[in-house]
mmCIF file of C-alpha atoms in Angstrom:
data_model
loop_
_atom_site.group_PDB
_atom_site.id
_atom_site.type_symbol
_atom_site.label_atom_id
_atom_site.label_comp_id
_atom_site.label_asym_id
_atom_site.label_seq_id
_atom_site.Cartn_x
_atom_site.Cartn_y
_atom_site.Cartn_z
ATOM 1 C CA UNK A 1 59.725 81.178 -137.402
ATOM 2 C CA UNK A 2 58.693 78.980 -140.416
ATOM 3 C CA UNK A 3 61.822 76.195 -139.849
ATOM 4 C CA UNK A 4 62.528 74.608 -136.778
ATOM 5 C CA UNK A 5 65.888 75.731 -135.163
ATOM 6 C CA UNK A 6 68.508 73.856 -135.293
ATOM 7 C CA UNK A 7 68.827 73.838 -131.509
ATOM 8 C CA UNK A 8 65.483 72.449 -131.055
ATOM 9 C CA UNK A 9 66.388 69.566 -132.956
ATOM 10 C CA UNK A 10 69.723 68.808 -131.573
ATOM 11 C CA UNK A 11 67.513 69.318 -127.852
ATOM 12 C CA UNK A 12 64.807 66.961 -129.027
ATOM 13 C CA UNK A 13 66.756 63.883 -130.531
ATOM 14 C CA UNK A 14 69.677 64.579 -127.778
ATOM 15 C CA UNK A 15 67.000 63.829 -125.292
ATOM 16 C CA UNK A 16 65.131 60.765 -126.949
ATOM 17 C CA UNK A 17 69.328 59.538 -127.161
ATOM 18 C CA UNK A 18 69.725 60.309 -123.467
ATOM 19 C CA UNK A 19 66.241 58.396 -122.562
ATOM 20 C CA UNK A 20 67.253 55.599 -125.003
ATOM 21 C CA UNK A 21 64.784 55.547 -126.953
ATOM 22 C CA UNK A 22 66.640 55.724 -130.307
ATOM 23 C CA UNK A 23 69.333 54.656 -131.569
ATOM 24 C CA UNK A 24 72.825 57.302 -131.608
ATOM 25 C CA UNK A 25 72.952 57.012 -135.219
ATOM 26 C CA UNK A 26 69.271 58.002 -135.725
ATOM 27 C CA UNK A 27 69.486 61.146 -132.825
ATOM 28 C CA UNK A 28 72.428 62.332 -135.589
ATOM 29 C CA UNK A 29 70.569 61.708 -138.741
ATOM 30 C CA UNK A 30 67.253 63.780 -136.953
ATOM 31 C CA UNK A 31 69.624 66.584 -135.865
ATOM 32 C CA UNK A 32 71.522 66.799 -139.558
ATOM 33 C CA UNK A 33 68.212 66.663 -141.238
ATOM 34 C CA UNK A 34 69.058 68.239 -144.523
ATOM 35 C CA UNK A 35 71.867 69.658 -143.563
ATOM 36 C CA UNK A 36 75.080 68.199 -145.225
ATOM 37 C CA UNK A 37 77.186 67.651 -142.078
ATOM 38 C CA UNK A 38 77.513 68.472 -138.214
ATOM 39 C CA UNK A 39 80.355 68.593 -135.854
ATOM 40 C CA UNK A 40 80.761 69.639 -132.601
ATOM 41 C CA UNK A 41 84.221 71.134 -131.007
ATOM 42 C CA UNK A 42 83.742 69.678 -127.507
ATOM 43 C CA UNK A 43 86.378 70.846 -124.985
ATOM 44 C CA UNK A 44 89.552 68.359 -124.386
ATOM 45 C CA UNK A 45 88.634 66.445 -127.709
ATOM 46 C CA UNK A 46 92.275 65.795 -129.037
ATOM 47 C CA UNK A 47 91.276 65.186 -132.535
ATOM 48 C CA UNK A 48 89.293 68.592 -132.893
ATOM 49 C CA UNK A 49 85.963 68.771 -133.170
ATOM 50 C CA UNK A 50 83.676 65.347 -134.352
ATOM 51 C CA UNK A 51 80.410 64.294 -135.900
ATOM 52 C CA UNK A 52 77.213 64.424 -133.705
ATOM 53 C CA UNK A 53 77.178 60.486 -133.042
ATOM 54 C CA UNK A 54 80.646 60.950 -131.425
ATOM 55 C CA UNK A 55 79.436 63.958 -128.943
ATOM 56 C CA UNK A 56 76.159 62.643 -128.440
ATOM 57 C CA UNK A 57 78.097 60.088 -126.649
ATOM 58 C CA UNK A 58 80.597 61.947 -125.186
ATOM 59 C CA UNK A 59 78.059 64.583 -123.653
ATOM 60 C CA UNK A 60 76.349 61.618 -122.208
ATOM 61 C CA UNK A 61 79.354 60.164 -120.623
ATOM 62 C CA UNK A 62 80.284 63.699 -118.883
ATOM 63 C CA UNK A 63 76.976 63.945 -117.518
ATOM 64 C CA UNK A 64 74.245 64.845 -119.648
ATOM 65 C CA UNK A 65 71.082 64.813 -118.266
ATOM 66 C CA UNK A 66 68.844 66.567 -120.266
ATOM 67 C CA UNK A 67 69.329 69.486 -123.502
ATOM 68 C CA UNK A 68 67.294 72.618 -123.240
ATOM 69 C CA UNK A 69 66.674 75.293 -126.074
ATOM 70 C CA UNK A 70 68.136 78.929 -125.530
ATOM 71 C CA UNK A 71 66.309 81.105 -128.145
ATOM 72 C CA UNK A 72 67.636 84.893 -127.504
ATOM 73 C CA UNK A 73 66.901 87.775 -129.131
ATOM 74 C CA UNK A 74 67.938 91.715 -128.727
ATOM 75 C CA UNK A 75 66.485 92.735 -125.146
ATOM 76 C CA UNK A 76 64.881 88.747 -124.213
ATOM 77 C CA UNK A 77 67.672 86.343 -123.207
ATOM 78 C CA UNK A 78 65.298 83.591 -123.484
ATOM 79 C CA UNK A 79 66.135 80.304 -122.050
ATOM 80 C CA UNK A 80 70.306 81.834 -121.011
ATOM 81 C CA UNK A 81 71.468 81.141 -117.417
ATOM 82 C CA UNK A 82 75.038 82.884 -118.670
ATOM 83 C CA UNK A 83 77.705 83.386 -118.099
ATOM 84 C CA UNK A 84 78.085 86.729 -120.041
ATOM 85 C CA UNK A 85 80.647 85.271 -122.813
ATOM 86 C CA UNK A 86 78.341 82.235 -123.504
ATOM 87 C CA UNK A 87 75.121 84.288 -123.763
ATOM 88 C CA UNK A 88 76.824 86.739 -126.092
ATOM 89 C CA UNK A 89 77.190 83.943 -128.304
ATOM 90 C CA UNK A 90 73.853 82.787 -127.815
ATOM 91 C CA UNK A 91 72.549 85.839 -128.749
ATOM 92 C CA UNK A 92 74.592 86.268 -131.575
ATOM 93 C CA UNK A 93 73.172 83.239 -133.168
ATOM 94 C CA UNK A 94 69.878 83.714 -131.711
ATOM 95 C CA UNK A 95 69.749 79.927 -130.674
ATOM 96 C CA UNK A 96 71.457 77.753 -128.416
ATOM 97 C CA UNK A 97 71.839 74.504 -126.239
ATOM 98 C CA UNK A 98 72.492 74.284 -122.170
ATOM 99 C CA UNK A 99 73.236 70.397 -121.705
ATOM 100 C CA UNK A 100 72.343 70.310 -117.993
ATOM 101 C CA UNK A 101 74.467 68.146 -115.894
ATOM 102 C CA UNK A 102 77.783 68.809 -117.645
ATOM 103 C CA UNK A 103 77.809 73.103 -117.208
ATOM 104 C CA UNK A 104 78.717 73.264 -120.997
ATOM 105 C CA UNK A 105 76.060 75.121 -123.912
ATOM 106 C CA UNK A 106 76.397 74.737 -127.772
ATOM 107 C CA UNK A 107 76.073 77.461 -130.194
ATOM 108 C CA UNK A 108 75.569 76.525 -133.861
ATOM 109 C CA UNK A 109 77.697 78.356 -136.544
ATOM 110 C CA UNK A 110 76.695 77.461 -139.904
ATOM 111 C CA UNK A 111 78.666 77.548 -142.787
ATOM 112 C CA UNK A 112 77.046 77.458 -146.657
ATOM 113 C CA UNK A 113 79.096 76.839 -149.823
ATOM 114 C CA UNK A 114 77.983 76.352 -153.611
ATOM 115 C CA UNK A 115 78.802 77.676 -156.648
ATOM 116 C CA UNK A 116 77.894 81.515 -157.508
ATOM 117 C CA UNK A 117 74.171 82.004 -157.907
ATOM 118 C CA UNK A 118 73.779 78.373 -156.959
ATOM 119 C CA UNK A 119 70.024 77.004 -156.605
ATOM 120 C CA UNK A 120 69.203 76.041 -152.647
ATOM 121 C CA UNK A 121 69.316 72.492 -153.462
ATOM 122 C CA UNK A 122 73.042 72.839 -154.647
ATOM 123 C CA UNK A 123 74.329 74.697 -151.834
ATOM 124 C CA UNK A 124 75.780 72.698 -149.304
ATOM 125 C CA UNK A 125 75.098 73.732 -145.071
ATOM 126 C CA UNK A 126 77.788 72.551 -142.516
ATOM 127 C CA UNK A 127 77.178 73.179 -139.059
ATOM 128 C CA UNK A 128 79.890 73.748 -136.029
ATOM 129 C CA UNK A 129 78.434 73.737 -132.417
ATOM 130 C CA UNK A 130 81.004 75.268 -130.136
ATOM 131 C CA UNK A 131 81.317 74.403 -126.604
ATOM 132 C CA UNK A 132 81.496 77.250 -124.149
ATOM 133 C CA UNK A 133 80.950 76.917 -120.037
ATOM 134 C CA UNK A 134 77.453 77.691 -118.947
ATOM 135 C CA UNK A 135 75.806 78.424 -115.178
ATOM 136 C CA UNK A 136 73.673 75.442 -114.265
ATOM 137 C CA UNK A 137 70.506 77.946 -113.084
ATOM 138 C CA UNK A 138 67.272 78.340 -113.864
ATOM 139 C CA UNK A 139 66.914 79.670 -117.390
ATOM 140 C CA UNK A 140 65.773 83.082 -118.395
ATOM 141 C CA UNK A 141 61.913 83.625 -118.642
ATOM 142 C CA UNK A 142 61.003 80.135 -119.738
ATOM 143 C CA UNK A 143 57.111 79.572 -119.275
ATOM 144 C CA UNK A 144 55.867 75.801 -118.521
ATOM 145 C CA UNK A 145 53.874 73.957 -121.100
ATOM 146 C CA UNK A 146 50.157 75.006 -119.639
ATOM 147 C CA UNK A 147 51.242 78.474 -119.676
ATOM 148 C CA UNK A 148 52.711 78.268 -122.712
ATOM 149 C CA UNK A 149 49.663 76.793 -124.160
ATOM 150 C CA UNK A 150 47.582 79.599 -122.824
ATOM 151 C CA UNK A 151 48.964 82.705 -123.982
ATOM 152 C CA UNK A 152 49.142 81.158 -127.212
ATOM 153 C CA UNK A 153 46.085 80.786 -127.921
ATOM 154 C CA UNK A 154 45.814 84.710 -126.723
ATOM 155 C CA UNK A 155 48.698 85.412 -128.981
ATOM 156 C CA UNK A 156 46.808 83.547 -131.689
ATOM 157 C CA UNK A 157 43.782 85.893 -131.491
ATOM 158 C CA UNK A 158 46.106 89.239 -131.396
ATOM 159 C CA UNK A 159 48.164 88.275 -134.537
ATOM 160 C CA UNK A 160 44.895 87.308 -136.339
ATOM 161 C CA UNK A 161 43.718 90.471 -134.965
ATOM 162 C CA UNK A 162 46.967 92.599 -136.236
ATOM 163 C CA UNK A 163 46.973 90.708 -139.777
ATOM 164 C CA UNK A 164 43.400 92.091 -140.151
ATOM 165 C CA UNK A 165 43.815 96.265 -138.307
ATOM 166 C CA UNK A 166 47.093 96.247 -140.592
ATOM 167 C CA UNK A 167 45.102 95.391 -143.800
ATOM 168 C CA UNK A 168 47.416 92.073 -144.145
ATOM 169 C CA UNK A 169 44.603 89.783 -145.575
ATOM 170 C CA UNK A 170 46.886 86.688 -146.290
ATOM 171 C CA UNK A 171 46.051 86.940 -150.025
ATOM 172 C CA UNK A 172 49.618 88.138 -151.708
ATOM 173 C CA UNK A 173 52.321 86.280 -153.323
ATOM 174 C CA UNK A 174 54.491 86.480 -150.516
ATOM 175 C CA UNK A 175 51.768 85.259 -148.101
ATOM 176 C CA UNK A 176 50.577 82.186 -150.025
ATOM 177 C CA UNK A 177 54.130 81.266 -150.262
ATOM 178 C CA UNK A 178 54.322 81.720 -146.392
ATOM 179 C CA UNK A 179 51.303 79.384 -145.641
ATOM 180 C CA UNK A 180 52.212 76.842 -148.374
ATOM 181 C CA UNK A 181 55.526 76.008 -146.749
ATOM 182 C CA UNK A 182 54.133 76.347 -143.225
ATOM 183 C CA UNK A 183 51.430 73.549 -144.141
ATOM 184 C CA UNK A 184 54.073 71.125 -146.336
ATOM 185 C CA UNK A 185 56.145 71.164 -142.960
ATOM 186 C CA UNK A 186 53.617 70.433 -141.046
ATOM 187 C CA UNK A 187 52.196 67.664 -143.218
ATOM 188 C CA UNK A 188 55.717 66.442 -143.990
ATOM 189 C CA UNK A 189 55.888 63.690 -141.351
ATOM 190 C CA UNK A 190 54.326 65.131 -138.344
ATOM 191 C CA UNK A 191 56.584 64.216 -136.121
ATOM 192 C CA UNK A 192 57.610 67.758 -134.920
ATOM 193 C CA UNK A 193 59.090 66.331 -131.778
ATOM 194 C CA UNK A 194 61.303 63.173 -130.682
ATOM 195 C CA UNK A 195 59.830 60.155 -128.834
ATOM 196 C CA UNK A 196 59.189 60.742 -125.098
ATOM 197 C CA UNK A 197 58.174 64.065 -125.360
ATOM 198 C CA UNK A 198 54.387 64.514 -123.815
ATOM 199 C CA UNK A 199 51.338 65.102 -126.279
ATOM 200 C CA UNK A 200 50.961 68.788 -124.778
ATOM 201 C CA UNK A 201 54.504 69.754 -125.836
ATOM 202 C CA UNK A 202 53.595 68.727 -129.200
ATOM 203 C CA UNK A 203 50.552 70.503 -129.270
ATOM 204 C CA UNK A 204 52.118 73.706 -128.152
ATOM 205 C CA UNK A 205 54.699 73.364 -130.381
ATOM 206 C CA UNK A 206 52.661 73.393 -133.288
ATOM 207 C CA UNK A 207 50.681 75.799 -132.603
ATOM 208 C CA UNK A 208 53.715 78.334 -131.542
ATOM 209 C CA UNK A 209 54.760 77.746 -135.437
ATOM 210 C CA UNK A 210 51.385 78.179 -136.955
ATOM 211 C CA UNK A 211 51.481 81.871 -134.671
ATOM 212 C CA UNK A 212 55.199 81.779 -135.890
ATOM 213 C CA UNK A 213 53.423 82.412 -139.466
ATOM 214 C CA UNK A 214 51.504 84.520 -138.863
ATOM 215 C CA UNK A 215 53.805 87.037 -137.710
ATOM 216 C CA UNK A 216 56.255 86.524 -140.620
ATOM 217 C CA UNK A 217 53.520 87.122 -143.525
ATOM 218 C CA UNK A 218 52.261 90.045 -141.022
ATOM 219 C CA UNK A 219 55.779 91.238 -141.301
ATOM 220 C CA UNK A 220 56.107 90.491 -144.933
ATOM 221 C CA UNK A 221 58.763 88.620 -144.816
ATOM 222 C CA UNK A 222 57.265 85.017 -146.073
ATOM 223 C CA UNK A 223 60.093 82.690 -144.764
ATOM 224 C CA UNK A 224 61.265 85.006 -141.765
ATOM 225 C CA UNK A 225 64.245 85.972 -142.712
ATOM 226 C CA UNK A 226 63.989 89.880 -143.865
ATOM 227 C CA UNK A 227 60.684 91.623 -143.165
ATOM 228 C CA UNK A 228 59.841 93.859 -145.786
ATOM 229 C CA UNK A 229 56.685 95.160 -143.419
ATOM 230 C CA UNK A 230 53.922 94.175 -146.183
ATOM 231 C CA UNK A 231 51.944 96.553 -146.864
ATOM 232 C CA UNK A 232 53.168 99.158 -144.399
ATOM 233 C CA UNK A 233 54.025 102.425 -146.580
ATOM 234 C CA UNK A 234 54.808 104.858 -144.009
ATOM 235 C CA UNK A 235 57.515 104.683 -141.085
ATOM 236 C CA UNK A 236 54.781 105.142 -138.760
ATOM 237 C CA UNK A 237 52.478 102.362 -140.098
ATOM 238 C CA UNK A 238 55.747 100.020 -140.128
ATOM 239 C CA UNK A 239 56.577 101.468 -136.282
ATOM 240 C CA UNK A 240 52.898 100.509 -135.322
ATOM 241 C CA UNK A 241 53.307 96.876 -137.111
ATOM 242 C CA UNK A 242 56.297 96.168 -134.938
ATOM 243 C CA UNK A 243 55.139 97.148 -131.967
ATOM 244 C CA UNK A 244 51.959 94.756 -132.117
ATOM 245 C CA UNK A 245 53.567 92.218 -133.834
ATOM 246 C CA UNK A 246 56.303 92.116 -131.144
ATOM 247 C CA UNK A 247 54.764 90.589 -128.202
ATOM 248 C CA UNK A 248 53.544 88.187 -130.426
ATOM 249 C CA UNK A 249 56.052 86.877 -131.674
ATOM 250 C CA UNK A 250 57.905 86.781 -128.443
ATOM 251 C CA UNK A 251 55.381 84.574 -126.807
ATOM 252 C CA UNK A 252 55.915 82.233 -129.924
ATOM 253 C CA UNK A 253 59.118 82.262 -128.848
ATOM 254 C CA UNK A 254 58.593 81.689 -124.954
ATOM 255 C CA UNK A 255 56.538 78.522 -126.276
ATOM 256 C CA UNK A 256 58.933 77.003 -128.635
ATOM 257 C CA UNK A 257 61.404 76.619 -126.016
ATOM 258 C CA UNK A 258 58.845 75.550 -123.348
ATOM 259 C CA UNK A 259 57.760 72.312 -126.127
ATOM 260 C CA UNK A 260 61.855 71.545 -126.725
ATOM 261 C CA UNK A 261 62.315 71.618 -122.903
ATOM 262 C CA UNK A 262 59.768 69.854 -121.711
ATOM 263 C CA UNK A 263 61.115 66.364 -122.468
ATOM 264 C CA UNK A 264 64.873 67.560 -120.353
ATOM 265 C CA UNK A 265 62.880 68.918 -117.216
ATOM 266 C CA UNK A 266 60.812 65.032 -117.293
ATOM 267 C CA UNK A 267 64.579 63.438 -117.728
ATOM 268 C CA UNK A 268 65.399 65.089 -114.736
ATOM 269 C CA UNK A 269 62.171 64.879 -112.449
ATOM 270 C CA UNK A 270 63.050 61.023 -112.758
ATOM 271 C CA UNK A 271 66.647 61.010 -112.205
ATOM 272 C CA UNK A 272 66.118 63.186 -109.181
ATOM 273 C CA UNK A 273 63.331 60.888 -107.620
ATOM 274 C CA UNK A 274 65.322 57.430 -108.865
ATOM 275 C CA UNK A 275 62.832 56.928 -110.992
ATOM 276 C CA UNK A 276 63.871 55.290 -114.393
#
C-alpha cells in the first residue's frame, strides 16, 4: 500500500472533471501519471476503446455523477455492489471504479513492455479499463470519513504495536527502503487528492498510507508487492504475523476508499438537493 491505486486516481481527477474544477486534459494527465498511456473500452464506442480525455467525457454525458473506489481483496469485497461477473473482475485486479449514475464499473488491466532485464524507467505501463454493468447500491462495507479517521488512528497504534511484539524494529535494508519511498511520495507534491475533496479526506488518506507502511515493512515486503514475512523464521511466527497484521491492513483499506469517495458522495448530496 506504498503507491496510490490506479483507481483512486482515475476516482479523484474523474470527480474534480465532473465538478469542473479542472480542465479534461489535466483529469487525464493526473490519472496517467507516469504511466505511458490509458484507454478505456467503453460499451457502444465504434472505434474501440479511447484515451481517458475521450471517456471522461463520454461517462459524463451518460450520466456520471460521481466515481467511487472498489478495493477488494480475498474474503472483503470492499466498496462492490456486484453483479457477480463485475466483482469477479474487481477482485481479480484488486481495484476498481463504480461511476454512479451510468450502472457501468471500470477495471484496470495493465500491460508492461521493455526490453529483457530492462531498468523500471525503460519499461513502458499501458493501462485498459474495461467497462462491465454494475448494481447502483450501496457499496460493500465502506466506512464514512470520521469513522475512517478513528479506527485509524487505532490501527496506527496496533501496527506500531505488531512491528515492535514481532521484533520488526524498522532498521533493515528492506525497511529503510520502505520508509524512504513512503516519505518522497508524500513530499513529492502533496497533493494526494484532487480539488474539491474536503481537508478530512485528505487527512485520512494520508494517514491510511503511512499505516499502509507499516504493514508492508511488518510484512517484509518493502514496496508491497511480495511479503517475505521479515524476520519471521518459523511457519508459526509468519501465521501469527498475518493474523495481526491483517485487520490492519484491512482498515487501511476501508479508509483509502472512504478518502477517494468522499468527494462522489458530496457530488451527489448536491445534485440530489439542487444544489450546485
Amino acid at each position: 500500500m506504498l503507491t496510490e491505486p490506479r483507481s483512486g486516481r482515475l476516482a479523484a481527477w474523474g470527480n474534480a472533471l465532473l465538478a469542473g474544477l479542472v480542465s479534461p486534459d489535466e483529469a487525464a494527465e493526473r490519472i496517467a501519471d507516469d504511466d505511458g498511456r490509458h484507454r478505456v473500452a467503453l460499451p457502444g464506442e465504434p472505434g474501440g476503446p479511447v484515451g481517458l480525455t475521450l471517456a471522461l467525457g463520454r461517462l459524463r454525458a451518460l450520466g456520471a455523477v460521481g466515481l467511487r473506489v472498489a478495493l477488494p481483496v480475498p474474503g472483503h469485497p470492499l466498496g462492490l455492489s456486484g453483479p457477480p461477473e463485475f466483482n469477479a473482475r474487481a477482485l481479480e485486479a484488486e481495484e476498481a471504479v463504480l461511476v454512479h449514475g451510468t450502472a457501468l464499473g471500470l477495471v484496470p488491466v495493465v500491460h508492461e513492455a521493455g526490453p529483457e532485464g530492462a531498468e523500471p524507467e525503460d519499461v513502458h505501463t499501458e493501462v485498459l479499463w474495461e467497462c462491465l454493468p454494475v448494481r447502483e447500491a450501496p457499496p460493500a462495507d465502506v466506512p464514512s470519513l470520521a469513522e475512517a479517521e478513528r479506527e485509524l488512528a487505532e490501527a496506527l497504534r496496533e501496527a506500531t504495536e505488531v512491528l515492535t511484539r514481532l521484533d520488526v524494529a524498522g532498521s533493515g535494508p528492506v525497511a529503510d527502503a520502505a520508509l524512504e519511498a513512503y516519505r518522497a511520495r508524500m513530499e513529492a507534491g502533496r497533493q494526494l487528492l484532487a480539488p474539491g475533496y474536503p481537508p478530512r479526506a485528505v487527512r485520512v488518506l494520508e494517514l491510511a498510507q503511512r499505516v499502509g507502511a507499516l504493514v508492508s515493512i511488518a510484512y517484509g515486503g518493502g514496496a508491497g508487492d511480495g511479503r517475505e514475512h521479515g524476520g519471521a523464521v518459523s511457519a508459526s511466527e509468519i501465521a501469527a504475523r498475518a493474523a495481526a497484521l491483517r485487520p490492519v491492513e484491512r482498515t487501511a483499506r476501508r479508509a483509502q476508499v472512504a478518502a477517494y469517495n468522499a468527494y462522489a458522495e458530496e457530488l451527489e448530496r448536491r445534485r440530489e438537493s439542487g444544489r450546485p
